[in-house]
mmCIF file of C-alpha atoms and ligand atoms in Angstrom:
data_model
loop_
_atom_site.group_PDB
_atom_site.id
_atom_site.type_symbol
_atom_site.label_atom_id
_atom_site.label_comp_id
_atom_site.label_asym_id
_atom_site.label_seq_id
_atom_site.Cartn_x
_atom_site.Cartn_y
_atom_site.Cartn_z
ATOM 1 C CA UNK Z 1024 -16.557 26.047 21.419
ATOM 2 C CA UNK Z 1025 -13.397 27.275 20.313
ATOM 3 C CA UNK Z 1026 -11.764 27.225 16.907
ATOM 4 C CA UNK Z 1027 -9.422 24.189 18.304
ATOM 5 C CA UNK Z 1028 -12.078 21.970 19.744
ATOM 6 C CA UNK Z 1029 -14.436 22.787 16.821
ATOM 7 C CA UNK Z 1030 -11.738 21.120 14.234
ATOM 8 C CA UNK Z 1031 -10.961 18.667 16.616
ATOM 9 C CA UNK Z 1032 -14.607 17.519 16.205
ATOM 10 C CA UNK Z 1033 -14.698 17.748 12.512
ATOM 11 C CA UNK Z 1034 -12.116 15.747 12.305
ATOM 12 C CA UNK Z 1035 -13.303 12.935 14.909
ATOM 13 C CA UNK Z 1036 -16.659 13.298 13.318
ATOM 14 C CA UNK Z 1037 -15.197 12.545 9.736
ATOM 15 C CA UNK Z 1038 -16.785 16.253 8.483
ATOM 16 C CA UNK Z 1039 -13.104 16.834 8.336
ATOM 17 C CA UNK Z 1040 -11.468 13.674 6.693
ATOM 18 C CA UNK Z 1041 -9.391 12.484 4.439
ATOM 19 C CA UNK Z 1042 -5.494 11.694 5.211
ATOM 20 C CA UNK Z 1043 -4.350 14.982 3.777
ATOM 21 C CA UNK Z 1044 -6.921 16.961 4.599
ATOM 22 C CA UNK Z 1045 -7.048 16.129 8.215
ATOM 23 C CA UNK Z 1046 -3.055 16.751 8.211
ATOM 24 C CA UNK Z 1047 -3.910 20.804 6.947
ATOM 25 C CA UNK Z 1048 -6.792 21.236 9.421
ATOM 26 C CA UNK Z 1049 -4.486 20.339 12.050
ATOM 27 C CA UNK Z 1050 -1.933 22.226 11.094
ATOM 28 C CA UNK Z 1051 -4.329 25.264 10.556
ATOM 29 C CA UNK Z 1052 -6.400 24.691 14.082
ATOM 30 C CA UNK Z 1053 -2.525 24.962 15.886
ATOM 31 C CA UNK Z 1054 -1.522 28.313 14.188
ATOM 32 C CA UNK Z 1055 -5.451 29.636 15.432
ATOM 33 C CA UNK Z 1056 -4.405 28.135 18.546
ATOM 34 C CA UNK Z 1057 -0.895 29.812 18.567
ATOM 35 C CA UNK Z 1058 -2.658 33.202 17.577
ATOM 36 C CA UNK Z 1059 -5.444 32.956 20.329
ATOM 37 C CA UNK Z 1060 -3.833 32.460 23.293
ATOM 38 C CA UNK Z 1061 -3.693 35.256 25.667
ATOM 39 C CA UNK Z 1062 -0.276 35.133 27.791
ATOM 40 C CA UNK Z 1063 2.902 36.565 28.005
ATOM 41 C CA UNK Z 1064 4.439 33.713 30.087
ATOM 42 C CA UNK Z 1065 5.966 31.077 27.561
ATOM 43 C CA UNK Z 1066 5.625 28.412 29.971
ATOM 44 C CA UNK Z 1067 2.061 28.555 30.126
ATOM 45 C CA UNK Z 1068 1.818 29.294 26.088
ATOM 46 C CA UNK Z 1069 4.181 26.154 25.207
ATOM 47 C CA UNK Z 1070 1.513 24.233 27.669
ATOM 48 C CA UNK Z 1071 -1.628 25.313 26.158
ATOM 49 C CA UNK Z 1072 0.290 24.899 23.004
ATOM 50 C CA UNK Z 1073 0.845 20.898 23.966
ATOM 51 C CA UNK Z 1074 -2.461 20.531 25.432
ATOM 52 C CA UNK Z 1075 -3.674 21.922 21.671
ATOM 53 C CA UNK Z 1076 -1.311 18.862 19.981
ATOM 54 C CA UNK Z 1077 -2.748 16.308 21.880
ATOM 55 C CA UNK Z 1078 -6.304 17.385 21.623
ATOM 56 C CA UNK Z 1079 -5.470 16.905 17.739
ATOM 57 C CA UNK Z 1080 -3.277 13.946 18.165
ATOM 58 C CA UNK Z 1081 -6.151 11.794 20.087
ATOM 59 C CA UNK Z 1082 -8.858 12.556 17.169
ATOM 60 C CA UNK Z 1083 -7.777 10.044 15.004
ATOM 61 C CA UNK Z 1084 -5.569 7.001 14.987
ATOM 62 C CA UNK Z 1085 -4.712 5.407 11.395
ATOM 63 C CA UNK Z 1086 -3.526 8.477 9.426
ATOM 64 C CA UNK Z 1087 0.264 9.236 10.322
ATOM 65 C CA UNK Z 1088 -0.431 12.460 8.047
ATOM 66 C CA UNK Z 1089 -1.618 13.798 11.538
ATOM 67 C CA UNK Z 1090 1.169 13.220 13.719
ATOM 68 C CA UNK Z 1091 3.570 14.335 11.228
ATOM 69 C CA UNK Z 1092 1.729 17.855 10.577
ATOM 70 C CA UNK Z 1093 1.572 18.471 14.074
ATOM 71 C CA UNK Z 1094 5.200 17.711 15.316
ATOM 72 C CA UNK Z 1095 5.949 20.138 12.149
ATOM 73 C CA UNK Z 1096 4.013 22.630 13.241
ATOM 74 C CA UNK Z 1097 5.183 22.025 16.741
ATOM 75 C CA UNK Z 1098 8.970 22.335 16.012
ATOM 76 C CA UNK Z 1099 9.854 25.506 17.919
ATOM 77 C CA UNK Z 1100 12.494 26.681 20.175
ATOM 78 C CA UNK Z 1101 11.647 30.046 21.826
ATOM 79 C CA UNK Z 1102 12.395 32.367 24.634
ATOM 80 C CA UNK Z 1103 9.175 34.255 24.821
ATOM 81 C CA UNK Z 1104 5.917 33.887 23.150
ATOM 82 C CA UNK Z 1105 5.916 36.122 20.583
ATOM 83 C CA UNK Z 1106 9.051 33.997 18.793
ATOM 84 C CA UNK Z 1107 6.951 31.194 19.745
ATOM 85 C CA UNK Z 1108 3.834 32.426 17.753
ATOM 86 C CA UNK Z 1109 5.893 33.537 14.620
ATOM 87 C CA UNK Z 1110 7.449 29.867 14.222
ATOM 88 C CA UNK Z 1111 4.479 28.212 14.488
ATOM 89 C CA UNK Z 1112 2.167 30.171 12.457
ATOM 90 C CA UNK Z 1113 5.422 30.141 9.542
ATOM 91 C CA UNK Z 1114 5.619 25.974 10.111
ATOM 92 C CA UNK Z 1115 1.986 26.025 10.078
ATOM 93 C CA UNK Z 1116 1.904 28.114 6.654
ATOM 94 C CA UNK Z 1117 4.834 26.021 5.238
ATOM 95 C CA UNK Z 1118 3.182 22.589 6.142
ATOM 96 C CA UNK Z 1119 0.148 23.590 4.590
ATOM 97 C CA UNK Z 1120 1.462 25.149 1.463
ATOM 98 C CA UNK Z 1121 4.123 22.456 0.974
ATOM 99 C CA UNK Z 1122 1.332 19.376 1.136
ATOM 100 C CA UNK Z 1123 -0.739 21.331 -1.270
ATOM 101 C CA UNK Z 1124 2.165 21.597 -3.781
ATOM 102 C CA UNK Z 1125 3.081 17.648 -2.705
ATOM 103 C CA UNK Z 1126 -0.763 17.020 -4.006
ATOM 104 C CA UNK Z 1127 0.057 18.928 -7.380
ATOM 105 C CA UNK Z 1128 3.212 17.914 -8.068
ATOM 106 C CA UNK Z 1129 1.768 13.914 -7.248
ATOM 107 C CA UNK Z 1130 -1.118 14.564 -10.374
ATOM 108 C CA UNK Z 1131 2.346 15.644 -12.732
ATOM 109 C CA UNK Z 1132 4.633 12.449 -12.116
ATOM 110 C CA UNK Z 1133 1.178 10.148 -11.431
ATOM 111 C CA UNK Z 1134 -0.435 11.305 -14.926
ATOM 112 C CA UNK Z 1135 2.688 10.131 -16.641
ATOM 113 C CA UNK Z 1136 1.669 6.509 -15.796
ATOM 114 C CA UNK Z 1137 -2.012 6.753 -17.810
ATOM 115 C CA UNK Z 1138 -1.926 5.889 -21.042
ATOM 116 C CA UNK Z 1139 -4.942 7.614 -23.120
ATOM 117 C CA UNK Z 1140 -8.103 5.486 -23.129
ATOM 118 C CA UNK Z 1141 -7.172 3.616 -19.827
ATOM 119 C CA UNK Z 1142 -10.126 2.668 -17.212
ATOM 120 C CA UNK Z 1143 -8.907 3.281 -13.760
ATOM 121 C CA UNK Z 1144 -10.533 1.946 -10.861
ATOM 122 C CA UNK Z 1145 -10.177 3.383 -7.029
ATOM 123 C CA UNK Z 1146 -11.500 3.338 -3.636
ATOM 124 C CA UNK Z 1147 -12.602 5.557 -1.127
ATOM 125 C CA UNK Z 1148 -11.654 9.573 -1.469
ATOM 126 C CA UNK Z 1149 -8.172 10.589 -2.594
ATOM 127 C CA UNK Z 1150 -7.033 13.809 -3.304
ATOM 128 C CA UNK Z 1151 -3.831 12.871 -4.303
ATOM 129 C CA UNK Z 1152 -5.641 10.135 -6.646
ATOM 130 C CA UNK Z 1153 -8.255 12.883 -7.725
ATOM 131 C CA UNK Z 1154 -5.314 15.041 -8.553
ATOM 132 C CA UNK Z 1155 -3.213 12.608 -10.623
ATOM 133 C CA UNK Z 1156 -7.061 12.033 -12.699
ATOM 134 C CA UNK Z 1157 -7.732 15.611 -13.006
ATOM 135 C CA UNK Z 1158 -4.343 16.289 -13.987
ATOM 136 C CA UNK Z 1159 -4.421 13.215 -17.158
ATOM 137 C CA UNK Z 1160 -7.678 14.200 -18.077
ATOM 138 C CA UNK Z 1161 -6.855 17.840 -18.484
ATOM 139 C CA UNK Z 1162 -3.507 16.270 -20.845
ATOM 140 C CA UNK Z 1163 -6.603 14.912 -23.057
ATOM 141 C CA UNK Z 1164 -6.397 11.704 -21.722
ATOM 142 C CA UNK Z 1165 -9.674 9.826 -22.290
ATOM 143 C CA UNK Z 1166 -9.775 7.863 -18.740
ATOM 144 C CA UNK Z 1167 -12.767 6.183 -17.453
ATOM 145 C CA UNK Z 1168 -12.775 5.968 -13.351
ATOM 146 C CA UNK Z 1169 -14.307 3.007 -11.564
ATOM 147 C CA UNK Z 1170 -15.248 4.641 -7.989
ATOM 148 C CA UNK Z 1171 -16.352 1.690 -4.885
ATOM 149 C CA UNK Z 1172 -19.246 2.981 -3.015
ATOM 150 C CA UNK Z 1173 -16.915 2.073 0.104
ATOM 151 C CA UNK Z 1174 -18.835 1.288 2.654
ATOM 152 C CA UNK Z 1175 -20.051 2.336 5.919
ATOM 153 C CA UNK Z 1176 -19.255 5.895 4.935
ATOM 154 C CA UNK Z 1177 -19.797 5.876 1.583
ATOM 155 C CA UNK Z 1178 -16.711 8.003 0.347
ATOM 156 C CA UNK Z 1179 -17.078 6.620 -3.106
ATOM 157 C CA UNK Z 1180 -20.018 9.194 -3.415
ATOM 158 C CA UNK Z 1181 -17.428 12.017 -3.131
ATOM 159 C CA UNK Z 1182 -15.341 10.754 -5.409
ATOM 160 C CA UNK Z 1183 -18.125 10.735 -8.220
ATOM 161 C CA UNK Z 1184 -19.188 13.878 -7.383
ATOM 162 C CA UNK Z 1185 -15.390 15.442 -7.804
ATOM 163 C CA UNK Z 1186 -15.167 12.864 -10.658
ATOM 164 C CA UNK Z 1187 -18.317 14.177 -12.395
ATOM 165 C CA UNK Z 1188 -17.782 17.878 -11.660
ATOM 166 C CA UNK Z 1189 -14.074 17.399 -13.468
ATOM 167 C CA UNK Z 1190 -16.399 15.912 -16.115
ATOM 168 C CA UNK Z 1191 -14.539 12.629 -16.173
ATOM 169 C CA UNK Z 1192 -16.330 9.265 -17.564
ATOM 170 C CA UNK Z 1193 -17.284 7.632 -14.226
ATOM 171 C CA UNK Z 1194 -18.408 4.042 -12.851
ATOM 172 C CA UNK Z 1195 -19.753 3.904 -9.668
ATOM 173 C CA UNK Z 1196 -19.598 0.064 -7.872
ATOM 174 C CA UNK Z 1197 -20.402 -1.579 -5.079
ATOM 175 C CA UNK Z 1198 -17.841 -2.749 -3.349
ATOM 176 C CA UNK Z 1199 -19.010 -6.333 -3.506
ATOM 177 C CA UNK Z 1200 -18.142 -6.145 -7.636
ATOM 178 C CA UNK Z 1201 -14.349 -5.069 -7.364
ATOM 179 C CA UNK Z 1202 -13.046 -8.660 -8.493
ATOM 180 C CA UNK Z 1203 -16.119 -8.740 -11.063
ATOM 181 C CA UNK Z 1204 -15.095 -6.085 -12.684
ATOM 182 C CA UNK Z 1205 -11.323 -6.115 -12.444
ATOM 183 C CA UNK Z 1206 -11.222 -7.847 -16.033
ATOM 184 C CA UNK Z 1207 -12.240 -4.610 -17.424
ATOM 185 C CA UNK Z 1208 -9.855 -2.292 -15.038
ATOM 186 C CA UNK Z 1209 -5.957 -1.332 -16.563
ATOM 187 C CA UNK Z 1210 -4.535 0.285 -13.844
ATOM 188 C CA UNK Z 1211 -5.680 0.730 -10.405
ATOM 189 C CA UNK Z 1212 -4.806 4.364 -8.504
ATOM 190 C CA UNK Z 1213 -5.538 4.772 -4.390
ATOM 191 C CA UNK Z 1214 -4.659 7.234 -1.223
ATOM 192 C CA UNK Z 1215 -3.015 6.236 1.652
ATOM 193 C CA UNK Z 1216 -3.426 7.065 5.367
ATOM 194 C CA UNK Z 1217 0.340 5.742 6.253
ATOM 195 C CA UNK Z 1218 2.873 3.712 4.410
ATOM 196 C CA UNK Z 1219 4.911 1.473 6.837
ATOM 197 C CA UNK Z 1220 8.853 1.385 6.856
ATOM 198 C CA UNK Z 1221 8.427 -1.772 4.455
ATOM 199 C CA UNK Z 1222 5.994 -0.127 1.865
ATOM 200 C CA UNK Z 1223 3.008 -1.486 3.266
ATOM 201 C CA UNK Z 1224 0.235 0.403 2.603
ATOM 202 C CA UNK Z 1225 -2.205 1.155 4.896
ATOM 203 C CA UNK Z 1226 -6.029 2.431 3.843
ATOM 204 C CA UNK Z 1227 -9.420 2.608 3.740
ATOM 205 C CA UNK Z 1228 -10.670 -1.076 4.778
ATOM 206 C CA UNK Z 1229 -11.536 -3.224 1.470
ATOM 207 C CA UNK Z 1230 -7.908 -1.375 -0.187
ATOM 208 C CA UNK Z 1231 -6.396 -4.777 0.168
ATOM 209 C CA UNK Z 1232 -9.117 -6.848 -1.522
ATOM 210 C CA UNK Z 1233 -8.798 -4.438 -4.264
ATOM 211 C CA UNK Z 1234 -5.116 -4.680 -4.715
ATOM 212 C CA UNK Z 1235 -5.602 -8.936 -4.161
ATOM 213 C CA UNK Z 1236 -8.352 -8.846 -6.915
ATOM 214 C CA UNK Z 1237 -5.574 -6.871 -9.242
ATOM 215 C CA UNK Z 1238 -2.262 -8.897 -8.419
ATOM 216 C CA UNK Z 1239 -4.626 -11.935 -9.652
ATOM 217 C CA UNK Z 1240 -6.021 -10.300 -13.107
ATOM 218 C CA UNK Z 1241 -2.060 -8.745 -13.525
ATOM 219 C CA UNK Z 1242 -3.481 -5.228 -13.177
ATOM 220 C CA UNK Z 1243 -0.961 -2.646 -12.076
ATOM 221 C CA UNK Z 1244 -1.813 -1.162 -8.371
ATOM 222 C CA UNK Z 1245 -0.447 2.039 -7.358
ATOM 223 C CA UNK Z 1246 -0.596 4.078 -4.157
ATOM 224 C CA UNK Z 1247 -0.636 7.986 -4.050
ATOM 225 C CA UNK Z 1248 0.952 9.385 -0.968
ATOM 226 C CA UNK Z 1249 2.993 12.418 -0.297
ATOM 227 C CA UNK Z 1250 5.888 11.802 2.128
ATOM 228 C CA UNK Z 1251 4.468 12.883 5.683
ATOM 229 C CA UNK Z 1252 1.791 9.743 4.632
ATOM 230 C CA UNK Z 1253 5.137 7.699 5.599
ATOM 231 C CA UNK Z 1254 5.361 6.712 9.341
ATOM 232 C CA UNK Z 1255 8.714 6.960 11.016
ATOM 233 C CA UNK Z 1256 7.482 5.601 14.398
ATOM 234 C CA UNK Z 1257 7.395 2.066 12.103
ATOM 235 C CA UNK Z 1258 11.174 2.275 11.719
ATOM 236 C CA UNK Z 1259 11.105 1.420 15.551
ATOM 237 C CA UNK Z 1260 9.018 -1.754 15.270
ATOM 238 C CA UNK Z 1261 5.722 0.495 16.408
ATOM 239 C CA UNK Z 1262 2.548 -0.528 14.443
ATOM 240 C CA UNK Z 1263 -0.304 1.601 12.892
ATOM 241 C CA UNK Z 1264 -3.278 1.671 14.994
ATOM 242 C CA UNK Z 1265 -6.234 0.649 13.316
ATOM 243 C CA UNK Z 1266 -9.447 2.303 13.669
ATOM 244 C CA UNK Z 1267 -12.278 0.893 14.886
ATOM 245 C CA UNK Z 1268 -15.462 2.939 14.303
ATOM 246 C CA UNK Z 1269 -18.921 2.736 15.733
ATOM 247 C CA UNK Z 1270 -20.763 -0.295 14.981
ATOM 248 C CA UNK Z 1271 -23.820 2.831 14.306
ATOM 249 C CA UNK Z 1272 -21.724 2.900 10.963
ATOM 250 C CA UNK Z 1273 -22.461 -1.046 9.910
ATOM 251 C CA UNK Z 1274 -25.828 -1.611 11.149
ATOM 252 C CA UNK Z 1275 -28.967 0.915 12.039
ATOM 253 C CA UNK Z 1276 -30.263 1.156 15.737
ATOM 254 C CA UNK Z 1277 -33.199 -1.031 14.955
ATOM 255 C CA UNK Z 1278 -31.486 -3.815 13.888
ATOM 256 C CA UNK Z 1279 -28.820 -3.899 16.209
ATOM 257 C CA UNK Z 1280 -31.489 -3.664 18.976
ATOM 258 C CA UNK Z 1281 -33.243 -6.742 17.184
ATOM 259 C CA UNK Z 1282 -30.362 -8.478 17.743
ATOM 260 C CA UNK Z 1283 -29.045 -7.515 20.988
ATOM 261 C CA UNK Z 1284 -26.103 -10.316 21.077
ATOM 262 C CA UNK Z 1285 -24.681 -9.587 17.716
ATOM 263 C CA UNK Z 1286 -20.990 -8.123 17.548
ATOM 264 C CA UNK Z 1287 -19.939 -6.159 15.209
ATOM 265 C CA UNK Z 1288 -16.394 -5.160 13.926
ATOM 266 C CA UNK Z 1289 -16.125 -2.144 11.984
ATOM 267 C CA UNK Z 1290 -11.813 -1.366 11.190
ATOM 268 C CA UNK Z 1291 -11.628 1.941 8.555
ATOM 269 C CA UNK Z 1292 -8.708 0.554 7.467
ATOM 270 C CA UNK Z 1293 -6.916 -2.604 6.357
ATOM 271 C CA UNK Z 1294 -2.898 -3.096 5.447
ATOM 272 C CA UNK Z 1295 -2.411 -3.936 1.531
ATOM 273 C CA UNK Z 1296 1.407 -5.484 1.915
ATOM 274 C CA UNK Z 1297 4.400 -4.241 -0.071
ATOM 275 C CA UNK Z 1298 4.376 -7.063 -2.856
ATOM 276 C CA UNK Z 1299 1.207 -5.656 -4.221
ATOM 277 C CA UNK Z 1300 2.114 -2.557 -4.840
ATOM 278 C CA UNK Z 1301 3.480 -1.707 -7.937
ATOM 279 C CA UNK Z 1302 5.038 1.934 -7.820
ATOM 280 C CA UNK Z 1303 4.196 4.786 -4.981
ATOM 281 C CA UNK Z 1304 3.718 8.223 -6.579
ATOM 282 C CA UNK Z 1305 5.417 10.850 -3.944
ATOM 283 C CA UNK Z 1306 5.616 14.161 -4.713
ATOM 284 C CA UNK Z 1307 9.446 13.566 -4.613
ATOM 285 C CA UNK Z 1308 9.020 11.142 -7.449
ATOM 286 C CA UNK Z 1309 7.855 7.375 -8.187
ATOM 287 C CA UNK Z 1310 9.314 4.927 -5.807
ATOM 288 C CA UNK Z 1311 9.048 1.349 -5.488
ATOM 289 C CA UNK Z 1312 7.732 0.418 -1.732
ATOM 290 C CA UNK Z 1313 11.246 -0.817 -1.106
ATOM 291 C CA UNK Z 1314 12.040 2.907 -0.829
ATOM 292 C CA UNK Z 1315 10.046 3.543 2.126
ATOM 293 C CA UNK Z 1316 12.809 3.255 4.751
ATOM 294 C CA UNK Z 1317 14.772 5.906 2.433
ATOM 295 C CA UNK Z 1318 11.881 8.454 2.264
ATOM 296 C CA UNK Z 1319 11.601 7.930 6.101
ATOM 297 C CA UNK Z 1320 15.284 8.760 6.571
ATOM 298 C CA UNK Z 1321 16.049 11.225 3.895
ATOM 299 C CA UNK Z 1322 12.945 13.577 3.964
ATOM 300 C CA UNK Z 1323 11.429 12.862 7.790
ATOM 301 C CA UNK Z 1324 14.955 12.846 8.917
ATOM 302 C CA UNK Z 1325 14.439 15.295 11.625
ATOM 303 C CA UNK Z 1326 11.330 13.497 12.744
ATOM 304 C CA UNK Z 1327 13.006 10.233 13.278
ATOM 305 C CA UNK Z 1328 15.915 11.627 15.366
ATOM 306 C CA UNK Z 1329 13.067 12.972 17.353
ATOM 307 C CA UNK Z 1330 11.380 9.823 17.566
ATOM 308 C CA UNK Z 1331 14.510 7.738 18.741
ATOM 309 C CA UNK Z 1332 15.867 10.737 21.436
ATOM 310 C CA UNK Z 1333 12.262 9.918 23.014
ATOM 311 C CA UNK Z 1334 12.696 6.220 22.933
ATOM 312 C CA UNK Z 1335 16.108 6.680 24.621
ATOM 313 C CA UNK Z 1336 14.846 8.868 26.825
ATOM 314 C CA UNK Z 1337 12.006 6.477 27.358
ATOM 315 C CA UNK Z 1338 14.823 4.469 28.655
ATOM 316 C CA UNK Z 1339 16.486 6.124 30.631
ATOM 317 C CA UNK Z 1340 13.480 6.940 32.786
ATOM 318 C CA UNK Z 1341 12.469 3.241 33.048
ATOM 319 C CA UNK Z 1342 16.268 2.427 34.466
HETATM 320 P P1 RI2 H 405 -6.039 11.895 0.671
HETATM 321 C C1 RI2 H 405 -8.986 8.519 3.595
HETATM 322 O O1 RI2 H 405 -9.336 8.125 4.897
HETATM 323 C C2 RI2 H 405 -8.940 7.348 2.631
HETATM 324 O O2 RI2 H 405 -8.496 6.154 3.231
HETATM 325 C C3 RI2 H 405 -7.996 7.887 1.596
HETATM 326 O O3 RI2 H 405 -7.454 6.889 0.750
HETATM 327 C C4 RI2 H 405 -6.943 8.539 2.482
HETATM 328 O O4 RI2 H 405 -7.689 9.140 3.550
HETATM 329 C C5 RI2 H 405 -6.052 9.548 1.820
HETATM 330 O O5 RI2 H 405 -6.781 10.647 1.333
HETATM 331 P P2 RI2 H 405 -10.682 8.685 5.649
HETATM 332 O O6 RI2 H 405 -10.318 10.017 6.272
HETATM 333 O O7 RI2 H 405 -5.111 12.486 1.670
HETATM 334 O O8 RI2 H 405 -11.801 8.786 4.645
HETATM 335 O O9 RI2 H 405 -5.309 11.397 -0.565
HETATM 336 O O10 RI2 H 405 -10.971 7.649 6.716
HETATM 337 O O11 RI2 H 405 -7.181 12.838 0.322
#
């Protein structure tokens, strides 16, 4: 197994996972790629280099983070392969440095929006959440977080442990009591795995219950997302896959063998829409979701002239 495929099954195994962090790993497992490769011939490096980006690519659906750290990574122009190496590992170094500042930078302008003595309530794993926590807390903030279990894969339990480590007051729920215990909640902070061109968000499955259980008790709901979370591809009418995940996740073998007939459906992700989100903390500042189309155009710019010369070209070769 070779550095490449062993990330690529991390990631598709979820020991890799979260939006951000799968985005870093990516870009990380290219510039190993790059480094590895043993040719002198650029047309054979650029296609080991594409095979490596769609290896990646196919891992995981729902999180445009992905996608948008690889065609960074991949954004190269060279005559032979050692110019080819030294772009890629630099736009592999800068994508990964630049999204860990993005995380940062998110806890400064997120924090601003907790008010000492505030109870926060979020679901799944965020770092970008975690950081805007860590980041009050440390201001003196007393905060208390509500974490969901979120179930199958329990990714609540991480976000206690990071939670308790940080020594932050912490809740843990099930899932079931998110509307049950809004009443006590002020402000509720999540991640995102893609933000659409109309500021939908889209997220670990059960993010839109929690955001419908807060637009009904008037809680504030806000989404932390850096701005490679944002999908360009939507600009052209293309949707975000969902990702269904193996019904092993819902239900153990024994009952699913009990009941041979049953069907299960198990998405990781559901789409909160735009008019329930109150503010989206880049790391370029706090936006409204109405601003998605201008953090597609302004800061992916490059990507989306990409994206439409392909759908031309896509075109072209169908005439
Ligand atoms: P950060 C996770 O997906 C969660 O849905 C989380 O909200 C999102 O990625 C963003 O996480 P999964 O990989 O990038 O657990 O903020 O399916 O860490």
């Amino acid at each position: 197994m070779t550095a490449l495929t062993e990330t690529a099954d991390k990631i598709k195994s979820m020991e890799i996972r979260g939006a951000g962090k799968i985005a870093r790993a990516a870009a990380g497992a290219l510039k190993e790629e790059a480094l590895s490769i043993r040719t002198n011939d650029i047309k054979e490096f650029n296609k080991r280099m594409d095979e490596a980006y769609n290896l990646l690519y196919s891992t995981r659906p729902t999180a445009v983070s992905l996608p948008n750290a690889l065609r960074a990574v991949m954004r190269y122009n060279a005559g032979t392969v050692a110019e080819a190496r030294q772009a890629i590992v630099s736009n592999a170094d800068a994508f990964i440095a630049g999204s860990e500042n993005a995380v940062k930078r998110i806890g400064e302008i997120g924090a601003h929006r907790i008010k000492d003595g505030d109870t926060i309530m979020t679901h799944c794993n965020s770092s970008a959440a975690f950081s805007i926590f860590e980041t009050a807390f440390k201001q003196g903030k007393k905060i208390n977080v509500i974490a969901t279990e979120t179930r199958p894969r329990q990714q609540g339990y991480v976000t206690v442990d990071f939670l308790q480590k940080a020594g932050i007051p912490t809740t843990l729920i099930l899932d079931s009591a998110v509307r049950y215990t809004m009443k006590k909640v002020d402000l509720v902070i999540v991640g995102a795995d893609a933000i659409t061109v109309n500021g939908s968000l889209v997220n670990k499955v059960g993010t839109s219950q929690v955001a419908l259980a807060a637009n009904e008790a008037r809680v504030g709901f806000i989404c932390a997302a850096e701005t490679y979370k944002f999908s360009p591809r939507t600009l052209f009418g293309e949707m975000v896959e969902i990702e269904e995940r193996d019904p092993a996740e819902v239900l153990c073998n024994e009952l699913r063998m009990k009941w041979p007939n049953l069907r299960i459906s198990n998405p990781a992700f559901d789409i909160t829409p735009h008019k329930f989100i109150d503010m989206i903390i880049t790391e370029i500042g706090a936006i409204s979701p109405e601003m998605a189309y201008w953090v597609i155009k302004d800061k992916l710019g490059w990507e989306l002239e990409e994206t439409a010369e392909a759908n031309v070209k896509g075109c072209d070769d169908e005439n």
